[in-house]
Every structure is written in structure tokens, then in C-alpha cells.
CSV table of C-alpha atoms in Angstrom, one decimal:
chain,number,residue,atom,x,y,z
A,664,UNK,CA,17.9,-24.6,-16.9
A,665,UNK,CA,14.7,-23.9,-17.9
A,666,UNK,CA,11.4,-25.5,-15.6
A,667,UNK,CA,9.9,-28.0,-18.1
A,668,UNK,CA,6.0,-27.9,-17.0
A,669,UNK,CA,3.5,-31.0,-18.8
A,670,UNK,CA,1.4,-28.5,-20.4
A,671,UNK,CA,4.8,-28.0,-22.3
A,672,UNK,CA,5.2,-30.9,-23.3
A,673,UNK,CA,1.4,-31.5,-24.2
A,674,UNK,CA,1.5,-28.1,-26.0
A,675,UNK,CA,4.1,-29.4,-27.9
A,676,UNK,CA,2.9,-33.2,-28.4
A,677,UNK,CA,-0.2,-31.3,-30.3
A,678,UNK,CA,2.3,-29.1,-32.7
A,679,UNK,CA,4.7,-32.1,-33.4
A,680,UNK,CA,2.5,-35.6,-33.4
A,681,UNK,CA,5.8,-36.7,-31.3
A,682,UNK,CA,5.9,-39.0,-28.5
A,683,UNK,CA,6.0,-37.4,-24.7
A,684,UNK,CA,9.2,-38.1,-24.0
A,685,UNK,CA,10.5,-37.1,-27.3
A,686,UNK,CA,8.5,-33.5,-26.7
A,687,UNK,CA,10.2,-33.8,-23.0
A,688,UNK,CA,13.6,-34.5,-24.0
A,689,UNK,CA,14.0,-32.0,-27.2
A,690,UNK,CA,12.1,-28.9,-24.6
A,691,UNK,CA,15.1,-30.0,-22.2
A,692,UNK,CA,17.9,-29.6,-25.2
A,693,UNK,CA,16.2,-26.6,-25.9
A,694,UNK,CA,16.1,-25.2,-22.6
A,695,UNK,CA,12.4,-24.5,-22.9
A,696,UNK,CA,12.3,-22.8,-26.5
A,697,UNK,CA,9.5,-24.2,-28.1
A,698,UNK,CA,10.5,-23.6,-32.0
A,699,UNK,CA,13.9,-24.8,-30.9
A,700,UNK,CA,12.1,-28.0,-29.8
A,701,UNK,CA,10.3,-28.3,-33.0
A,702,UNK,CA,13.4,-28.1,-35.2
A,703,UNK,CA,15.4,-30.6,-32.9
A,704,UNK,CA,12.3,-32.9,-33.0
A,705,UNK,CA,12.5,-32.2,-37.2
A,706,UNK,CA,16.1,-32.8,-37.1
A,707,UNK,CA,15.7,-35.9,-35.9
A,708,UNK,CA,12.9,-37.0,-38.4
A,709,UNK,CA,10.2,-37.7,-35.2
A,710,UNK,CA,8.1,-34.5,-36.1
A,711,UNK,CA,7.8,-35.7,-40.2
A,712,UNK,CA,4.8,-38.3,-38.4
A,713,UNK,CA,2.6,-35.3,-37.6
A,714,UNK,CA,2.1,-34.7,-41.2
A,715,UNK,CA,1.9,-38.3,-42.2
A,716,UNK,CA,-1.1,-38.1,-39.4
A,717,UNK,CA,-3.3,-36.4,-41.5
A,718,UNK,CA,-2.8,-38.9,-44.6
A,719,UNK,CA,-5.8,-41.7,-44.9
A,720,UNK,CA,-4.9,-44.9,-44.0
A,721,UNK,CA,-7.4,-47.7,-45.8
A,722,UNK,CA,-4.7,-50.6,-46.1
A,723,UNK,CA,-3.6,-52.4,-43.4
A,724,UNK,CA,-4.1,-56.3,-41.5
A,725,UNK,CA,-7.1,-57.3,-39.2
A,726,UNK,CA,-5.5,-59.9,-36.9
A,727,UNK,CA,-7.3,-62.3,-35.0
A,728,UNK,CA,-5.9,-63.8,-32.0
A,729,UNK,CA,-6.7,-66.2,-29.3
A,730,UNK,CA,-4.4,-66.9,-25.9
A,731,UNK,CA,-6.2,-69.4,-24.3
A,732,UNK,CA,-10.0,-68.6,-23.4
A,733,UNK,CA,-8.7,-64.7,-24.2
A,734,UNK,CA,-9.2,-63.3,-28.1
A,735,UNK,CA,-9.1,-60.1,-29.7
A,736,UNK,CA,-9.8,-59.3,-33.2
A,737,UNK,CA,-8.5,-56.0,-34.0
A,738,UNK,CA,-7.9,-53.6,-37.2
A,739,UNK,CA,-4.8,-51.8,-37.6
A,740,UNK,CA,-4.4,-49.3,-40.5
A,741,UNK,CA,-2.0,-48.1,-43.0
A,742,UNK,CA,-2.0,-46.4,-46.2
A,743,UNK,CA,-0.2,-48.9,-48.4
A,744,UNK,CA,-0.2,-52.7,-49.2
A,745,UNK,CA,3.6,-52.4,-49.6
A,746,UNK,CA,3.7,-51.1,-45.8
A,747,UNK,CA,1.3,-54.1,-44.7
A,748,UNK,CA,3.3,-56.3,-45.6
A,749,UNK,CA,6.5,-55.1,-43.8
A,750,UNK,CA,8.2,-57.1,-41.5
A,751,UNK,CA,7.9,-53.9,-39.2
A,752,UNK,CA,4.1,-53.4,-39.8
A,753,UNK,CA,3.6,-57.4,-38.9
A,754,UNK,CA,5.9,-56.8,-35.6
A,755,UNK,CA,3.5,-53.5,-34.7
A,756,UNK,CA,0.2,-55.4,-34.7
A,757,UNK,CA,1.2,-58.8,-33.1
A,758,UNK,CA,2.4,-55.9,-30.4
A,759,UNK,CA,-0.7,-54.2,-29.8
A,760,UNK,CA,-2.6,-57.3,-30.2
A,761,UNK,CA,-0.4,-58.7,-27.5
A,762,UNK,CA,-1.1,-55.0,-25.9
A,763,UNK,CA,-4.9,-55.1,-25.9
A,764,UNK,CA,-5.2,-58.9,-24.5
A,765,UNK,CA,-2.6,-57.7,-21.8
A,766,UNK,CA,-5.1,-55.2,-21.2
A,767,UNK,CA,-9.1,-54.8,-19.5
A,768,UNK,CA,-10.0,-52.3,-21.9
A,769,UNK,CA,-13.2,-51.3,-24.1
A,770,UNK,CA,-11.4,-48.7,-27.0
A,771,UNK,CA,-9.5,-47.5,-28.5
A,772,UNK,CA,-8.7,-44.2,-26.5
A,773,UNK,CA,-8.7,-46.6,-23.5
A,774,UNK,CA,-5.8,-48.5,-24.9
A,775,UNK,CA,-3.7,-45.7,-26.5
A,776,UNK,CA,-2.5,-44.8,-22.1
A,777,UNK,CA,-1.7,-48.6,-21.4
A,778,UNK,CA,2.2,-49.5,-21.3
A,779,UNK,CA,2.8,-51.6,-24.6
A,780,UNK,CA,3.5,-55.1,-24.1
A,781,UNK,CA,7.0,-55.8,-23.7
A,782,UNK,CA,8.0,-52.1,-23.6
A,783,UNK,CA,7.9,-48.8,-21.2
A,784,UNK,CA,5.9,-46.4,-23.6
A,785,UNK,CA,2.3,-45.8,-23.6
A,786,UNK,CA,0.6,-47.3,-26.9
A,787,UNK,CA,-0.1,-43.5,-28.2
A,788,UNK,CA,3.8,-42.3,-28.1
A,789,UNK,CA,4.3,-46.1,-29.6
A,790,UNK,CA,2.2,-45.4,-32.3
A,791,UNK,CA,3.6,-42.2,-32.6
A,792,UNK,CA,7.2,-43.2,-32.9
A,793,UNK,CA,6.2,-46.1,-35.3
A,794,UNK,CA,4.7,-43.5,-37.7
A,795,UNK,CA,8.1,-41.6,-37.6
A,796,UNK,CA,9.7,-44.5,-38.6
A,797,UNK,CA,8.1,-46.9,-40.8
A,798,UNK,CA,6.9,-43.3,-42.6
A,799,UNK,CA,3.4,-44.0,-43.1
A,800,UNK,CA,0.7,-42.5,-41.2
A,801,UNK,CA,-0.6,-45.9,-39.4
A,802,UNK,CA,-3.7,-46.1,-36.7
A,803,UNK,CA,-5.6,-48.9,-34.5
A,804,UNK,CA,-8.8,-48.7,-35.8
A,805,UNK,CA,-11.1,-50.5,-34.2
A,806,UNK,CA,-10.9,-54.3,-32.1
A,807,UNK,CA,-12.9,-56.8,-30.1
A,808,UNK,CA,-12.1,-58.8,-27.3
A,809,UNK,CA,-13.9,-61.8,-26.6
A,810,UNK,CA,-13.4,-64.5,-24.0
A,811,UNK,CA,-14.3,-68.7,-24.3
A,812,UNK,CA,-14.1,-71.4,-26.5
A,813,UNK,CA,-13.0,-69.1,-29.8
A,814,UNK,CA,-12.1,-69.8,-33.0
A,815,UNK,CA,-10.1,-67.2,-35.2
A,816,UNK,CA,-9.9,-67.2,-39.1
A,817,UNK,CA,-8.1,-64.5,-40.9
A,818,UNK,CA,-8.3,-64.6,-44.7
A,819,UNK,CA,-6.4,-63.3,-47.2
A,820,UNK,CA,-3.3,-61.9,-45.4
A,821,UNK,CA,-5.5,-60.2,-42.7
A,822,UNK,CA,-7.9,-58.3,-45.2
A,823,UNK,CA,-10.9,-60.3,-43.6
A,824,UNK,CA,-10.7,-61.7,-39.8
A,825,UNK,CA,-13.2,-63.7,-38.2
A,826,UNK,CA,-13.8,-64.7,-34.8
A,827,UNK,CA,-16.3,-67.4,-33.6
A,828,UNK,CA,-17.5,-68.0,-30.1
A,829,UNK,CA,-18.8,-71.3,-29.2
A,830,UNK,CA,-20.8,-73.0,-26.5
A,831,UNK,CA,-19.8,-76.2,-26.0
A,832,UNK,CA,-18.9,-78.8,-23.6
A,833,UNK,CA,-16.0,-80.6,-25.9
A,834,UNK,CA,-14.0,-77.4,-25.9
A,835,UNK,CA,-10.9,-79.4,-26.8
A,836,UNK,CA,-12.7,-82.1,-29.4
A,837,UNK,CA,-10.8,-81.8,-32.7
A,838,UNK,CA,-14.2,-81.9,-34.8
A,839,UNK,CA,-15.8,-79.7,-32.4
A,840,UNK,CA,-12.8,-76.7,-33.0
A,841,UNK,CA,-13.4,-77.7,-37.2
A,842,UNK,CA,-16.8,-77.3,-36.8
A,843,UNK,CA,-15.8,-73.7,-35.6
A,844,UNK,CA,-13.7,-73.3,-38.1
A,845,UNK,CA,-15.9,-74.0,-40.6
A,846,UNK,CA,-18.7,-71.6,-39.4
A,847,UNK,CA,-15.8,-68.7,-39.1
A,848,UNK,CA,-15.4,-69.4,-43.0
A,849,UNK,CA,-18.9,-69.3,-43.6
A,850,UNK,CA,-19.2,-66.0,-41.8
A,851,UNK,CA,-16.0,-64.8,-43.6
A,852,UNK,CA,-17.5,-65.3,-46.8
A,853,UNK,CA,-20.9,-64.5,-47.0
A,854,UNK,CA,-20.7,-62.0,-44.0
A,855,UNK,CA,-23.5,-63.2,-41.6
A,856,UNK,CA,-25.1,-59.8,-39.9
A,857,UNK,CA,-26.2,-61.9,-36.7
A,858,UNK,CA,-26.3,-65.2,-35.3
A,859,UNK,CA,-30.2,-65.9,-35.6
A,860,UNK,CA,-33.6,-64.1,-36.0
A,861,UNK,CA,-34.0,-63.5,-32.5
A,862,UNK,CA,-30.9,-61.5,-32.8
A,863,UNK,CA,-31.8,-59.2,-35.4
A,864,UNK,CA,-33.4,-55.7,-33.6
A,865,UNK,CA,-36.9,-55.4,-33.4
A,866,UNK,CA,-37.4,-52.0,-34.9
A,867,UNK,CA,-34.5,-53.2,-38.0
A,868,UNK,CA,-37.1,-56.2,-38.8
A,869,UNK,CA,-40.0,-54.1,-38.5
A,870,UNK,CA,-37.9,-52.1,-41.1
A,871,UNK,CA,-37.6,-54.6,-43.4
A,872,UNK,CA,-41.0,-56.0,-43.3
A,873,UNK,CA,-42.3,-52.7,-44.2
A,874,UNK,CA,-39.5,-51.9,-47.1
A,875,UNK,CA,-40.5,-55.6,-48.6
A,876,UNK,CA,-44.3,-54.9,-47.8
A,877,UNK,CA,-44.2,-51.7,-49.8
A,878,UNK,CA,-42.6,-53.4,-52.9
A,879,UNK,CA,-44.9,-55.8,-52.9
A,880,UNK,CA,-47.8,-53.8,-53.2
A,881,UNK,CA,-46.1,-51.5,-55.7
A,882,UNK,CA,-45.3,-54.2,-57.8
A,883,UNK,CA,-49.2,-55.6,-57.5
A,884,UNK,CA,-50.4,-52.4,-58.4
A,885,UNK,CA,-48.0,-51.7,-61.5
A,886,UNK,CA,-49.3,-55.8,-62.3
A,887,UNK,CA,-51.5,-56.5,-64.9
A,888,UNK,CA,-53.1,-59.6,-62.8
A,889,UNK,CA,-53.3,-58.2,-59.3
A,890,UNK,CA,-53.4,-60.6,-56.6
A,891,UNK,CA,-55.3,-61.0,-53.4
A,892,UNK,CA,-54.5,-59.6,-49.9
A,893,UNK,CA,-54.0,-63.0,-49.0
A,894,UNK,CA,-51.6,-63.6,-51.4
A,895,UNK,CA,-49.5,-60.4,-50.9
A,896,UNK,CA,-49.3,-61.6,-47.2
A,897,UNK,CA,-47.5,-65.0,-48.4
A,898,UNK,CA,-45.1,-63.3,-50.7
A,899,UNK,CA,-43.8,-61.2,-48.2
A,900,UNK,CA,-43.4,-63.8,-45.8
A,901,UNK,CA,-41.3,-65.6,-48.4
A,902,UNK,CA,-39.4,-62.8,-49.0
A,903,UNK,CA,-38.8,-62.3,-45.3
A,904,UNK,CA,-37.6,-66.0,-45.3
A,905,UNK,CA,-35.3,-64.3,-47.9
A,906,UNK,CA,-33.9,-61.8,-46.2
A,907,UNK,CA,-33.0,-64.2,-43.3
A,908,UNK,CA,-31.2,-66.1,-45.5
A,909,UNK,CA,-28.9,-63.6,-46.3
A,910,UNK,CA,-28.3,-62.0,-42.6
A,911,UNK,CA,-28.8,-64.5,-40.4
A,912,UNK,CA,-26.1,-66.9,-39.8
A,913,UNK,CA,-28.3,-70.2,-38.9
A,914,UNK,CA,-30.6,-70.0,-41.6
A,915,UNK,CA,-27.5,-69.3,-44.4
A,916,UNK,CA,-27.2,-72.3,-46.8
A,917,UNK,CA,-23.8,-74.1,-45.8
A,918,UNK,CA,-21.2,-73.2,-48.0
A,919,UNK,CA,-20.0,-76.8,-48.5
A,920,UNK,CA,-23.0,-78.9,-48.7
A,921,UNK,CA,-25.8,-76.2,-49.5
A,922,UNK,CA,-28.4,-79.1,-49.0
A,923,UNK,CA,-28.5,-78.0,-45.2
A,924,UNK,CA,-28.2,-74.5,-43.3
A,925,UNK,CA,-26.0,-73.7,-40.9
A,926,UNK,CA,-27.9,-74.6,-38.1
A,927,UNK,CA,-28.0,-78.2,-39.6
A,928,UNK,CA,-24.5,-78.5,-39.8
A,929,UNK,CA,-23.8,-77.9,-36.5
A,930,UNK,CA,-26.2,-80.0,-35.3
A,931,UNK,CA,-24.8,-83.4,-37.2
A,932,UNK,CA,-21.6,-82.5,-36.0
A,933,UNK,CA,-23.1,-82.2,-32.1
A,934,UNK,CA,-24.9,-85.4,-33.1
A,935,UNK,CA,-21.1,-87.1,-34.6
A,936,UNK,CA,-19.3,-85.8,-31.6
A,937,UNK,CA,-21.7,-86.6,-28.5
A,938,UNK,CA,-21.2,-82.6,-27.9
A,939,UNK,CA,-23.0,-80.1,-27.3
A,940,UNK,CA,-22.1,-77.4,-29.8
A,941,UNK,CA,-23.8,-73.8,-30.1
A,942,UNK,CA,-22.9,-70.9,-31.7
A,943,UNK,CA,-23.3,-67.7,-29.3
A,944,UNK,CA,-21.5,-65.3,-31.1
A,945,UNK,CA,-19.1,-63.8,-33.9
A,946,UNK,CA,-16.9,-60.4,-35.0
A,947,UNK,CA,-16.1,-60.1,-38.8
A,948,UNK,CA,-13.8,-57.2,-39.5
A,949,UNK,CA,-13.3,-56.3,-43.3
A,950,UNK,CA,-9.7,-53.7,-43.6
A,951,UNK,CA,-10.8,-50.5,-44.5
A,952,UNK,CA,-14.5,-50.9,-44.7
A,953,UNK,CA,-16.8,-47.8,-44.3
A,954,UNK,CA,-13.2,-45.5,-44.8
A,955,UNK,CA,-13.2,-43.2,-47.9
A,956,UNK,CA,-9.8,-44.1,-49.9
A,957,UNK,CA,-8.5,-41.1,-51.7
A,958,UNK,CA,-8.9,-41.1,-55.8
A,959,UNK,CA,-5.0,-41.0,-56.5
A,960,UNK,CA,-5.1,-38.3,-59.3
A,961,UNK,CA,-1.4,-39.5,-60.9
A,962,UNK,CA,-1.7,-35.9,-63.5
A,963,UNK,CA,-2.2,-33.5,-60.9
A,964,UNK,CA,0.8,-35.4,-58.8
A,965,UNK,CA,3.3,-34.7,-61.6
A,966,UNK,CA,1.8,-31.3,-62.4
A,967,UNK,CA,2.8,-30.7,-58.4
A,968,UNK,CA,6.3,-32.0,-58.7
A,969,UNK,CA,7.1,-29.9,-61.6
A,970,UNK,CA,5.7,-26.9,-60.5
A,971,UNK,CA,7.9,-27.7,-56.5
């Protein structure tokens, strides 16, 4: 019998895309031969997921998901909306969701060598094996884990998830949790960039005051009626009060009752409750943001399969 050594099995882990003990088992039928390995792994469709690997995956479900004072919001991948919506696919990220709040870890790479929850393999050779399987190339993305009074939305079948941490002393007041709520659809839907001004980075609002300082003397320049320095000065400030509007969570009108911000409405529902209710922070994943889908070109896929 031939002596199985790791880098073997690593070697052949990198060829295949396979699971460990898939590469460890199929070198053992093979009795070491590595293209013998291959073609057992092939046989027995585990080696089809290195190809799928290299496919994009822009579809998928962000799940957000609170056990107790623990919560993770994380983005799981796959390349179609038929696939997201499998039983299978569901089953995978309640798993690794379960997984990463099992788990003190910070990434992604972190989490791929932790034992899955409820199972003996390491999340990469579970991954691995669920590609084989489901036969879509499928990866964890991204995720957050936060820890204390959260509230998690997830809209739209998990194409938007939101996740709202509050400070409060009513952790368990009914209006206090809707009040969360509330705030998490806010955020959902007009996708807040940070809790307050004090939040924003200095040098990004230096940024921005210059950008908006620039058009505004451009655009006095180019007018007919040129205004004072004074003047200049107040329109930027306005449309600094603007810009806040749009990024900053607190100063956003409230989506129901856009006679008050935010910051308003959580204060008359402190002031209804007797609580003290804060907003310290948020996560708002959006699936497949920032990832470049590929153009299907449905011509030059028929032109293919006529010319295989």
C-alpha cells in the first residue's frame, strides 16, 4: 500500500476542488496514483465542483440571525435564483449561519477550518462537497457578527438583510423591539451609510465639503447673477445638511411619518416606553452587490452547442 503523505492530499485538493477526505480516500483506492485519484474522484461526480468553482456566483440569500444576545448577518452566494431557492440551498446557509455563531471568528478564511455545526467536516470540504452536489458553484461571501439587544430584518427572500443594534434598558419591551424593527426597515430601504455625523470619517466629510464647495462656485461662475462669498458659504452648508440626509441614519426623514427624522422617532418611542432607547449600530448586506454578473450572451451559447 502506498504511504499517503498530506501534501498528497493537498496536491490533489488544489487539482480536484474536492473535499480532504474525498482526496484521502480516492489516493488510498488508488494506491497513491494521482491521475487514478482524479478519475475516481470524476467518477464519482466530486471533482465536476472544481470547475463549477470558477463560475460567478451573484445570486444567493443574506440571512440574518439572532440566538439570544449572539447575531450574524452573513451572504452566501450562488449563481442562480432557481438554486436559492432550493430546499438544499436554504439547509446550507441556516448551517453555516448556525456555523459562524458556533464559532469566535472574524472571516471568512477563519471560518472555512471550523468543524460545521452538527457535522465532522471542516466548512471548506463542506462547501466543497455541497458544490458537487447541488451543482452550482456556491461561496460564503462575506458576514458580521454582532452581540446585544439585535434586531434582524431580511427582505425580500434574503436579497436585502439588516441588522440593528440597540442600547437600551427595556431589552424585552415589545415597542422597544418594534421600534428596532422599524429603524432596520428604514435602513433596508433607503440604505443609511452610518448611524450619525459623528460617525461619518473625517477625511470622507472633508471630501464632500470640498466636492459640494467646488460645484458651488462653478455653478456661481457659469451664473449670470453671481452671489456673494457669504452666500456661497450658506448654500453649501445647506447642501451639506443634504448630504446628511441621505447617509446618515438619524437625520433621514422617517419613512412612515416623514414629518420627523429618525432620531425623533426614536425618541417618542423612549419617551412612550419610559426607555431608554439608542441606536449604536447597523449591517446592511445587499446579495451580490459590488460582484460583476456575467452578460449571458444566449447566440454565442447555441453557436457553442452546435459546434460541441
Amino acid at each position: 500500500m502506498a504511504n499517503i503523505t498530506a501534501k498528497d492530499v493537498a496536491e490533489l485538493r488544489e487539482m480536484t476542488g474536492c473535499g480532504m477526505m474525498d482526496c484521502k480516500r480516492a489516493l488510498v483506492e488508488a494506491d497513491g496514483n494521482r491521475d487514478e485519484a482524479v478519475k475516481i474522484l470524476r467518477e464519482k461526480g466530486l471533482a465536476k465542483a472544481a470547475k463549477k468553482a470558477g463560475r460567478i456566483a451573484a445570486e444567493g440569500i443574506v440571512k440574518a440571525k439572532v440566538n439570544g444576545t449572539n447575531g450574524v448577518i452573513v451572504e452566501i452566494n450562488c449563481e442562480t435564483d432557481f438554486c436559492a431557492k432550493s430546499e438544499k440551498f436554504l439547509d446550507l446557509v441556516e448551517t453555516i449561519a448556525d456555523t459562524i455563531l458556533a464559532n469566535d471568528v472574524a472571516d471568512v478564511e477563519a471560518l472555512k477550518a471550523c468543524t460545521v455545526a452538527g457535522g465532522t467536516q471542516t466548512v471548506a470540504d463542506y462547501m466543497t462537497d455541497k458544490i458537487a452536489t447541488i451543482g452550482e458553484n456556491m461561496n460564503i461571501r462575506r458576514f458580521t457578527k454582532m452581540d446585544g439587544v439585535l434586531v434582524p430584518y431580511m427582505h425580500d427572500g434574503g436579497r436585502i438583510g439588516t441588522m440593528v443594534k440597540l442600547a437600551t434598558d427595556k431589552a424585552d419591551d415589545a415597542e422597544v423591539l418594534a421600534c428596532g424593527k422599524n429603524v432596520a426597515l428604514q435602513i433596508t430601504a433607503l440604505n443609511a451609510q452610518f448611524v450619525c455625523q459623528k460617525c461619518i470619517p473625517a477625511e470622507k466629510l472633508a471630501e464632500e465639503k470640498e466636492v459640494q464647495t467646488s460645484l458651488v462656485k462653478k455653478e456661481n461662475e457659469e451664473s449670470k447673477k453671481p452671489k456673494p462669498e457669504n452666500v456661497l458659504d450658506k448654500i453649501v452648508e445647506g447642501r451639506m445638511r443634504k448630504y446628511f440626509e441621505e447617509v446618515c441614519l438619524l437625520d433621514q426623514k422617517y419613512f412612515k411619518d416623514d414629518s420627523m427624522s429618525i432620531a425623533q422617532y426614536v425618541e417618542s418611542v423612549a419617551k412612550a416606553t419610559g426607555a431608554s432607547i439608542a441606536i449604536d449600530s447597523f449591517v446592511r448586506y445587499e446579495r451580490g452587490e459590488g460582484i460583476e454578473k456575467k452578460a449571458d450572451d444566449f447566440a454565442a451559447e447555441v453557436e457553442a452547442m452546435a459546434k460541441g
